[in-house]
Amino acid sequence: MTLLQEIESALGDAFEKVVGERVTAPVVPSADLRFGDYQSNAAMALAKTQRTNPRALAQSVIDVIELGGLAETEIAGPGFINFRVAPAAFAKKAAEQLADERLGVPAVGDGRRVVVDFSAPNVAKPMHVGHIRSTILGDSLSRIAGFLGYEVIRDNHIGDWGTQFGMILHGWKTILDPAALESDPVAELLRVYREVNAKAKEDATVLAECKDELVELQSGDAANLEIWKRCVELSKEGLQKIYDRLDVSFDHWLGESFYNDRLPGLVEDFLGRGLAREDDGAVCIFSGGNLPDDQDPFRIHKEDGWTDNPAIIRKADGGFLYATTDLATIDYRIEEWQADEIWYVVGAPQQLHFRQIFDAARRWGKEAGFHHIMFGSILGEDRKLMKTRSGDNVQLVDVLDEAIERAAKAIAEKNPELGEEEAREVSEIVGIGAVKFAELSQHRMTDYVFSWDRMLALQGDTAPYLQYSYVRIRSIFRKLDAAFDAESVELVLEAPEEVHLARLALRYGEILPTVLEDHRPNLLATYLLELARAFHSFFEACPVLRADRSDIRDSRLALCELASRVLSHGLGLLGVRCPERM
Ligand code: ARG
């Protein structure tokens, strides 16, 4: 049990003794340590229904509470109960945490099965910054959910059946450079797509030819299908290389095309059940009429009031759309995978799309915990959407290359003794870690400014700062002549900095589950920064290897060990690795 859980359970027992029944008496971490470590306002809430004085009720509760020396209590203000955890209790719990391979983190997921839909770039189009955010956030959320006891299925729902294939097919047949395709397929496909796209904008015949290619592909033309397959394969290979560098993996890659066969039947089913109807030749889903207008994704407010805002699932020409595929995907994930929850890590501009398909799926009888985990944009230093100098979308590969290059420079300056190979490896870990942490330490809804200097700074709210903290701790252990067994040490916490470091390490088990309440890895990132700062204050105030007593030295070493384990574990859940030296 975490400290919070232990205190909550003792408080629950005490209330039961006083009022004669089990009541809810929640305990929360105090926002300010001057009021102790934890706090409960249960006496105030309960006094209202019991018509008693809240301070008097709080007093009777703390008169009977059995905390076994865990914490001191005090009543504050109108009836808050504050708990100040005793240093000996921190010491005991920290020792337990050291011995626990879960580092004191309870498993809250209960084996619930969650499909995480993230990354999902579009084939033959470049991966852009929106996909970067989705990839990093989705990977971290998957890691955290897995560790917290969910059964996680990572699915990369790539866009492998879009209208872009009209252009690609046309370009493949007219301007493809086979040698370039051989050496860098993703770049060549992108060039082809861009050139044809530009031509089609100027020349209506080219546009018409592209449309014909697409129609042929969709109606099963063997030659076009062959080219399409090849494009998808090449793109996947290219993507896989990026995911490898990012240390991101998927259990499935069921892209849009996987659902093609299911779409005609799905539309018929929606029609048959009266969930969709024809409108101007197209098949549309309209409001279910069960929600007030301002909450109904199928209603929209225009100048003259509320009006319909349908989702098309089959166009008049027979084509299917993004919404059709996503409904088929929900069906598959629920029926085939028994998904309890589905998390979509996709940018905020798709909010309406997801509200519509969640509502339509529920009316269709497909129920799961649907969450659209959205995020804002990445801005350049000019605070406008991040673009390259030529105005193109910034590409993930280029971002990674530059991050690593910059990290390499910084490392060469800081630690010229590292051998070439180690320096290269450390630069990868630091550069990629910096990009990921810059993303994950932001509230996902903020539009954050992408700044190389800021994300790579050794002093700042950055991955390199955390990695350096870890490296600093490990270097202490390298100075020992013998192996150190932290788990057999008795902890003595005397200095306030020692107490505070233990307090923060123990918070790990309380913070981590809160990350999933609103799918916000930044809560973990912020916590890790706080932990690192607590370590540095401790290290400044308390000599470790030169402590004057050996029991204190060992206790401090054990605290160092604990801090480094929590740091690297927490960073691991953000997908950020730690080097041993840097
Ligand atoms: N390929 C889409 C895009 O790039 C994202 C897909 C997200 N997942 C989904 N099930 N719709 O915008």
XYZ file of C-alpha atoms and ligand atoms in Angstrom:
594
model
C 0.000 0.000 0.000
C 1.143 3.561 -0.624
C 1.397 5.954 2.323
C -1.729 7.660 1.099
C -3.634 4.381 1.027
C -2.461 3.464 4.537
C -3.530 6.797 5.940
C -6.816 6.642 4.078
C -7.568 3.228 5.475
C -6.744 4.294 9.069
C -8.899 7.388 8.636
C -11.778 5.304 7.302
C -11.584 3.032 10.369
C -11.506 6.022 12.718
C -14.578 7.585 11.103
C -16.375 4.279 11.329
C -15.701 4.152 15.065
C -16.992 7.669 15.560
C -20.099 7.699 13.360
C -20.931 4.017 13.502
C -20.782 3.289 9.768
C -18.373 3.173 6.824
C -18.206 6.578 5.149
C -16.029 7.865 2.322
C -13.148 9.821 3.780
C -10.724 10.682 0.997
C -7.140 11.742 1.694
C -5.134 13.838 -0.775
C -1.495 14.950 -0.871
C -1.161 18.436 0.625
C -0.429 21.161 -1.865
C 1.909 22.802 0.650
C 4.237 20.922 2.987
C 3.574 23.454 5.748
C 0.247 21.687 6.178
C 1.849 18.279 6.400
C 2.110 15.586 3.738
C -1.551 14.651 3.387
C -4.861 16.215 4.136
C -8.519 15.273 4.424
C -11.604 17.456 4.425
C -13.884 14.523 5.236
C -14.853 15.898 8.665
C -16.163 19.055 7.049
C -18.158 17.212 4.427
C -19.598 14.791 6.960
C -20.372 17.377 9.632
C -22.808 18.979 7.202
C -24.915 15.849 6.793
C -24.550 14.957 10.497
C -25.306 18.529 11.601
C -22.344 18.639 13.951
C -19.396 20.963 14.369
C -16.664 19.966 11.878
C -13.727 20.743 14.171
C -15.327 18.728 16.983
C -15.941 15.815 14.628
C -12.342 16.023 13.378
C -11.164 15.993 17.007
C -13.131 12.857 17.905
C -11.724 11.170 14.801
C -8.092 11.966 15.594
C -8.681 10.917 19.201
C -9.349 7.357 18.055
C -7.301 7.071 14.853
C -4.712 4.302 14.940
C -1.794 5.307 12.773
C 0.823 3.194 14.527
C 3.377 6.015 14.447
C 2.941 6.545 10.696
C 2.040 10.207 10.965
C 1.147 13.010 13.372
C -2.232 14.627 12.978
C -3.471 18.151 13.505
C -6.715 19.985 12.875
C -6.488 23.082 10.766
C -8.875 25.874 9.774
C -12.551 24.952 9.681
C -11.905 21.224 10.176
C -9.174 19.917 7.864
C -7.238 16.971 9.228
C -3.552 17.242 8.343
C -1.124 14.347 8.453
C 2.596 14.844 8.864
C 4.417 11.617 8.061
C 7.104 10.671 10.613
C 10.700 10.380 9.315
C 10.850 6.810 10.655
C 7.761 5.954 8.620
C 9.335 7.404 5.479
C 12.434 5.319 6.214
C 10.410 2.143 6.600
C 8.349 2.736 3.461
C 11.409 3.703 1.416
C 13.097 0.444 2.420
C 9.980 -1.435 1.288
C 10.043 0.466 -1.994
C 13.667 -0.524 -2.563
C 12.812 -4.174 -2.056
C 9.773 -4.000 -4.359
C 10.310 -4.593 -8.055
C 7.257 -2.427 -8.789
C 8.871 0.388 -6.790
C 5.748 0.791 -4.699
C 3.396 1.341 -7.635
C 0.003 -0.379 -7.313
C -1.480 -2.064 -10.402
C -4.748 -0.274 -11.008
C -5.584 -1.441 -14.528
C -7.098 -4.710 -13.408
C -6.330 -6.438 -16.684
C -8.695 -4.178 -18.616
C -7.882 -4.436 -22.285
C -7.100 -1.152 -23.990
C -6.358 -0.575 -27.651
C -4.054 2.400 -28.120
C -4.420 3.882 -31.607
C -1.437 6.138 -32.173
C 1.112 7.402 -34.681
C -0.959 6.380 -37.740
C 0.834 8.336 -40.461
C -0.291 8.239 -44.070
C 1.520 6.093 -46.595
C 3.567 7.911 -49.211
C 3.035 11.171 -47.415
C 5.609 12.472 -44.967
C 5.182 11.956 -41.255
C 4.707 15.462 -39.865
C 4.868 17.026 -36.433
C 1.327 15.949 -35.563
C 2.449 12.375 -36.043
C 5.503 13.054 -33.893
C 3.318 14.135 -30.998
C 0.998 11.173 -31.433
C 3.871 8.711 -31.638
C 5.641 9.955 -28.516
C 2.490 10.445 -26.437
C 0.919 7.178 -27.527
C 4.059 5.195 -26.830
C 4.418 6.650 -23.356
C 0.742 6.134 -22.498
C 1.006 2.528 -23.690
C 4.049 1.926 -21.520
C 2.394 3.485 -18.480
C -0.879 1.621 -18.963
C 1.001 -1.657 -19.398
C 2.969 -1.106 -16.221
C -0.179 -0.161 -14.318
C -1.763 -3.488 -15.157
C -3.782 -2.853 -18.299
C -3.529 -5.276 -21.159
C -2.367 -2.983 -23.931
C -2.764 -3.541 -27.677
C -0.786 -1.027 -29.733
C -2.291 -0.564 -33.171
C -0.827 1.586 -35.924
C -3.870 2.538 -38.009
C -1.898 3.873 -40.952
C -3.585 5.760 -43.778
C -2.838 3.256 -46.534
C -5.922 3.771 -48.702
C -6.322 7.490 -49.246
C -6.941 9.612 -52.317
C -3.183 10.274 -52.411
C -2.831 6.977 -54.270
C -4.362 8.519 -57.385
C -1.344 10.845 -57.538
C 1.164 8.186 -56.567
C -0.056 5.760 -59.228
C 0.042 8.449 -61.871
C 3.547 9.479 -60.826
C 4.750 5.905 -60.563
C 3.814 5.387 -64.195
C 5.174 8.688 -65.484
C 8.019 10.150 -63.439
C 9.359 7.449 -61.118
C 13.152 7.245 -60.812
C 13.849 3.547 -60.109
C 17.366 4.197 -58.812
C 16.095 6.757 -56.328
C 13.334 4.394 -55.304
C 15.959 1.773 -54.625
C 18.171 3.970 -52.448
C 15.600 6.018 -50.496
C 12.066 4.798 -51.228
C 10.249 7.067 -48.801
C 11.896 10.182 -50.192
C 11.234 9.132 -53.783
C 7.561 8.400 -53.111
C 7.274 11.752 -51.459
C 8.897 13.502 -54.423
C 6.536 11.737 -56.810
C 3.520 12.649 -54.711
C 4.558 16.288 -54.449
C 5.308 16.710 -58.141
C 2.097 15.141 -59.341
C 0.127 17.054 -56.748
C 1.609 20.303 -58.047
C 0.924 19.366 -61.682
C -2.651 18.336 -60.920
C -3.300 21.724 -59.387
C -2.369 23.451 -62.653
C -3.539 20.947 -65.204
C -7.089 19.579 -65.152
C -6.180 16.636 -67.418
C -3.550 15.433 -64.928
C -6.096 15.737 -62.148
C -8.599 13.694 -64.141
C -5.962 11.044 -64.907
C -5.147 10.760 -61.204
C -8.828 10.270 -60.419
C -9.050 7.510 -63.032
C -6.047 5.744 -61.516
C -7.709 5.884 -58.113
C -11.013 4.524 -59.437
C -9.172 1.646 -61.090
C -7.315 0.868 -57.902
C -10.535 0.885 -55.923
C -12.287 -1.360 -58.380
C -9.512 -3.929 -58.097
C -7.300 -3.357 -61.152
C -4.464 -5.862 -60.785
C -1.630 -3.629 -62.011
C -2.615 -0.739 -59.767
C -3.098 -3.028 -56.796
C 0.409 -4.342 -57.369
C 1.904 -0.840 -57.316
C -0.166 0.120 -54.294
C 1.050 -2.934 -52.391
C 4.631 -2.116 -53.221
C 4.189 1.488 -52.000
C 2.681 0.349 -48.735
C 5.513 -2.138 -48.175
C 8.200 0.417 -48.907
C 6.582 2.988 -46.663
C 6.221 0.536 -43.830
C 9.899 -0.349 -44.080
C 10.797 3.326 -43.936
C 8.509 3.909 -40.962
C 9.848 0.893 -39.136
C 13.340 2.386 -39.291
C 12.111 5.534 -37.574
C 10.218 3.575 -34.945
C 13.351 1.530 -34.256
C 15.337 4.666 -33.626
C 12.583 5.949 -31.372
C 12.278 2.601 -29.588
C 8.566 2.516 -30.390
C 6.767 -0.682 -31.316
C 3.331 -1.893 -32.350
C 1.435 -5.128 -31.896
C -0.545 -4.542 -35.086
C -0.507 -2.397 -38.171
C -4.098 -2.672 -39.249
C -4.280 0.276 -41.589
C -7.362 1.657 -43.280
C -7.171 -0.796 -46.190
C -7.565 -3.745 -43.812
C -11.217 -2.767 -43.397
C -12.074 -2.360 -47.095
C -14.081 -5.570 -47.341
C -16.197 -4.694 -44.361
C -17.362 -1.289 -45.529
C -20.209 -2.191 -47.934
C -21.843 -4.467 -45.340
C -21.412 -1.869 -42.636
C -23.260 0.757 -44.649
C -26.078 -1.698 -45.411
C -26.300 -2.528 -41.721
C -26.562 1.132 -40.763
C -29.268 1.606 -43.396
C -31.119 -1.527 -42.309
C -31.207 -0.485 -38.680
C -32.352 3.014 -39.542
C -29.149 4.496 -38.166
C -28.311 6.101 -41.513
C -30.340 7.289 -44.466
C -29.829 8.438 -48.021
C -29.517 12.132 -48.637
C -28.819 13.408 -52.149
C -27.507 9.986 -53.150
C -25.063 9.803 -50.227
C -25.590 7.679 -47.134
C -25.412 9.781 -43.988
C -25.663 9.361 -40.244
C -27.806 12.037 -38.627
C -28.448 12.957 -35.019
C -29.857 10.232 -32.803
C -32.016 12.896 -31.192
C -30.975 11.797 -27.728
C -28.714 14.725 -26.904
C -29.263 18.436 -26.447
C -28.191 20.351 -29.566
C -25.118 21.842 -27.959
C -23.785 18.391 -27.055
C -24.835 16.604 -30.207
C -21.971 16.095 -32.701
C -24.522 15.707 -35.478
C -25.942 19.193 -34.904
C -24.240 22.469 -35.682
C -25.045 26.095 -34.949
C -25.259 28.350 -37.992
C -26.606 31.903 -38.458
C -30.236 30.824 -38.397
C -30.001 28.363 -35.518
C -29.271 24.668 -35.073
C -29.109 22.478 -38.129
C -27.998 18.970 -39.162
C -24.311 18.131 -39.370
C -24.350 14.573 -40.732
C -21.429 12.187 -41.204
C -21.238 10.705 -44.686
C -20.426 6.993 -44.733
C -20.940 6.371 -48.450
C -20.598 9.003 -51.132
C -23.042 9.279 -54.005
C -20.376 7.735 -56.287
C -20.205 4.694 -53.994
C -16.906 5.617 -52.295
C -16.403 5.173 -48.567
C -14.911 7.640 -46.141
C -12.708 8.045 -43.094
C -15.773 7.753 -40.820
C -16.847 4.478 -42.460
C -13.421 2.947 -41.892
C -13.270 4.146 -38.317
C -16.653 2.593 -37.532
C -15.515 -0.711 -39.024
C -12.352 -0.423 -36.940
C -14.318 0.040 -33.722
C -16.434 -2.971 -34.550
C -13.321 -5.071 -35.166
C -11.546 -3.957 -32.025
C -14.558 -4.705 -29.851
C -15.619 -7.976 -31.474
C -12.218 -9.479 -32.321
C -10.063 -8.080 -29.562
C -12.669 -7.657 -26.821
C -11.440 -4.132 -26.203
C -12.699 -2.595 -22.957
C -11.253 0.774 -23.892
C -10.003 2.434 -27.072
C -7.673 5.407 -26.848
C -7.135 7.561 -29.933
C -4.022 9.686 -29.707
C -4.847 12.112 -32.510
C -4.627 15.897 -32.857
C -7.373 18.253 -31.730
C -8.566 19.121 -35.283
C -10.179 15.657 -35.493
C -12.326 16.202 -32.410
C -15.630 16.404 -34.275
C -14.845 13.264 -36.268
C -14.287 11.249 -33.096
C -17.302 12.666 -31.281
C -19.394 11.594 -34.269
C -18.056 8.084 -34.592
C -18.200 7.443 -30.820
C -21.827 8.515 -30.747
C -22.682 6.507 -33.876
C -20.869 3.429 -32.527
C -22.823 3.561 -29.271
C -26.116 3.799 -31.145
C -24.946 0.829 -33.196
C -24.520 -1.138 -29.948
C -20.721 -1.006 -29.840
C -19.718 0.162 -26.397
C -16.225 0.624 -25.003
C -14.461 3.320 -23.045
C -13.759 5.621 -25.989
C -11.220 8.381 -25.447
C -9.950 10.886 -27.948
C -6.625 11.887 -26.394
C -5.981 15.070 -28.306
C -3.105 17.487 -28.395
C -2.189 20.926 -29.709
C 0.442 21.896 -32.266
C 4.179 22.346 -32.206
C 5.234 25.895 -32.991
C 8.489 27.173 -34.421
C 10.497 29.764 -32.510
C 8.482 32.428 -34.365
C 5.381 30.998 -32.611
C 3.867 29.973 -35.956
C 3.249 26.350 -36.953
C 6.589 24.620 -37.239
C 7.815 24.528 -40.868
C 11.153 24.165 -42.584
C 12.822 27.183 -44.159
C 11.314 26.272 -47.512
C 7.873 26.199 -45.944
C 7.453 22.418 -45.917
C 6.275 20.376 -42.995
C 9.164 19.417 -40.772
C 10.014 15.757 -41.036
C 10.565 13.518 -38.095
C 13.784 11.978 -39.442
C 15.326 15.425 -39.814
C 14.295 16.384 -36.290
C 15.907 13.259 -34.883
C 19.100 13.717 -36.902
C 19.500 17.278 -35.787
C 18.776 16.448 -32.134
C 21.463 13.785 -32.154
C 23.953 16.006 -33.898
C 23.434 18.802 -31.391
C 23.640 16.401 -28.470
C 26.891 15.013 -29.875
C 28.419 18.487 -29.929
C 27.415 19.186 -26.349
C 28.733 15.831 -25.177
C 32.057 16.221 -26.969
C 32.548 19.484 -25.096
C 31.435 18.199 -21.737
C 33.113 14.830 -21.714
C 35.848 14.516 -24.354
C 37.135 11.313 -22.745
C 34.216 9.193 -23.984
C 35.300 6.823 -26.732
C 33.887 7.345 -30.215
C 31.388 4.537 -30.050
C 30.123 5.370 -26.573
C 29.881 9.048 -27.496
C 27.729 8.146 -30.491
C 25.463 5.953 -28.445
C 25.110 8.546 -25.687
C 24.299 11.241 -28.270
C 21.435 9.102 -29.591
C 20.076 8.535 -26.098
C 20.376 12.196 -25.150
C 19.175 13.691 -28.442
C 16.146 11.457 -28.824
C 15.404 11.652 -25.110
C 15.413 15.442 -25.350
C 12.877 15.492 -28.189
C 10.585 13.062 -26.394
C 10.806 14.792 -23.044
C 10.133 18.223 -24.576
C 6.868 16.740 -25.827
C 5.937 14.801 -22.717
C 6.685 17.505 -20.167
C 4.083 19.794 -21.747
C 0.400 19.635 -21.039
C -0.716 17.884 -24.208
C -3.199 20.612 -25.118
C -0.608 23.415 -25.169
C 0.868 24.558 -28.438
C 4.494 24.387 -27.456
C 7.457 26.121 -29.004
C 10.090 23.777 -30.321
C 13.412 25.122 -29.092
C 16.634 23.172 -29.530
C 18.497 25.151 -26.929
C 15.816 24.748 -24.349
C 15.204 21.038 -24.828
C 18.906 20.144 -24.788
C 19.913 22.327 -21.824
C 21.660 20.472 -19.025
C 20.142 22.856 -16.500
C 16.444 23.103 -17.115
C 13.291 21.046 -17.297
C 14.842 18.668 -19.783
C 15.710 15.052 -20.428
C 19.460 15.798 -20.357
C 19.043 17.274 -16.868
C 17.325 14.088 -15.666
C 19.766 11.832 -17.482
C 22.637 13.797 -16.005
C 21.116 13.417 -12.522
C 20.985 9.683 -13.041
C 24.568 9.589 -14.320
C 25.677 11.671 -11.322
C 24.170 9.115 -8.935
C 25.665 6.147 -10.764
C 29.098 7.750 -10.628
C 28.937 7.649 -6.818
C 28.560 3.893 -6.968
C 31.476 3.532 -9.359
C 33.733 4.962 -6.650
C 32.929 2.104 -4.245
C 35.359 -0.812 -4.040
C 32.703 -3.399 -3.281
C 29.190 -4.030 -4.552
C 26.574 -2.263 -2.484
C 23.430 -4.051 -1.421
C 20.903 -1.289 -0.838
C 18.139 -3.660 0.144
C 19.844 -4.853 3.343
C 20.484 -1.351 4.673
C 18.564 0.213 7.526
C 17.552 3.728 6.504
C 18.099 6.603 8.924
C 16.575 9.881 7.852
C 17.761 12.845 9.895
C 18.521 15.813 7.667
C 15.428 17.445 6.153
C 16.936 16.860 2.685
C 17.105 13.127 3.366
C 13.500 13.092 4.498
C 12.448 15.059 1.455
C 14.212 12.763 -0.993
C 12.503 9.735 0.547
C 9.179 11.569 0.524
C 9.496 12.244 -3.197
C 10.675 8.757 -4.119
C 7.617 7.385 -2.325
C 5.310 9.680 -4.229
C 6.028 7.659 -7.373
C 3.318 5.140 -6.530
C 0.810 7.939 -5.974
C 1.607 10.025 -9.034
C 1.744 7.315 -11.663
C -1.912 6.205 -11.508
C -3.037 9.833 -11.781
C -1.354 10.066 -15.205
C -4.127 7.934 -16.689
C -7.002 9.918 -15.174
C -6.685 12.438 -17.979
C -3.972 10.723 -20.036
C -1.283 13.232 -19.135
C 2.296 11.956 -19.056
C 3.399 15.494 -18.156
C 2.366 14.725 -14.564
C 5.049 12.037 -14.501
C 7.589 14.289 -16.233
C 7.030 17.087 -13.728
C 7.325 14.658 -10.858
C 10.651 13.322 -12.132
C 12.027 16.862 -12.345
C 10.996 17.437 -8.755
C 12.625 14.202 -7.689
C 15.870 15.142 -9.433
C 15.877 18.538 -7.750
C 15.334 16.850 -4.381
C 18.299 14.623 -5.126
C 20.573 17.558 -5.937
C 19.573 19.435 -2.748
C 20.218 16.290 -0.759
C 23.566 15.743 -2.431
C 24.643 19.290 -1.691
C 23.614 19.145 1.949
C 24.546 15.580 2.847
C 27.971 14.082 2.153
C 27.507 10.481 1.007
C 30.863 8.755 0.660
C 32.387 11.093 3.223
C 29.621 10.793 5.807
C 31.058 10.634 9.339
C 29.249 7.423 10.323
C 29.123 4.255 8.308
C 25.425 3.647 9.038
C 24.655 7.113 7.677
C 26.862 6.554 4.650
C 25.024 3.310 3.875
C 21.635 4.867 4.431
C 22.528 7.723 2.072
C 23.831 5.307 -0.503
C 20.548 3.432 -0.298
C 18.658 6.701 -0.831
C 20.826 7.375 -3.886
C 20.069 3.921 -5.202
C 16.352 4.447 -4.683
C 16.397 7.829 -6.408
C 18.284 6.452 -9.405
C 15.938 3.494 -9.740
C 12.845 5.673 -9.692
C 14.425 8.153 -12.100
C 15.389 5.596 -14.699
C 12.157 3.652 -14.306
C 10.048 6.781 -14.649
C 12.045 7.948 -17.649
C 11.643 4.468 -19.114
C 7.869 4.899 -18.944
C 8.279 8.110 -20.917
C 10.290 6.134 -23.468
C 13.488 7.963 -22.484
C 16.624 5.926 -21.836
C 19.436 6.727 -19.403
C 23.125 6.426 -20.293
C 25.546 5.271 -17.597
C 27.941 8.113 -18.410
C 27.623 11.312 -20.408
N -4.020 8.790 -40.563
C -4.715 9.783 -39.786
C -4.022 11.134 -39.955
O -2.861 11.189 -40.297
C -4.760 9.457 -38.311
C -5.523 8.206 -37.964
C -5.920 8.166 -36.524
N -6.645 6.984 -36.146
C -7.906 6.727 -36.485
N -8.425 5.575 -36.082
N -8.640 7.572 -37.143
O -4.644 12.159 -39.707
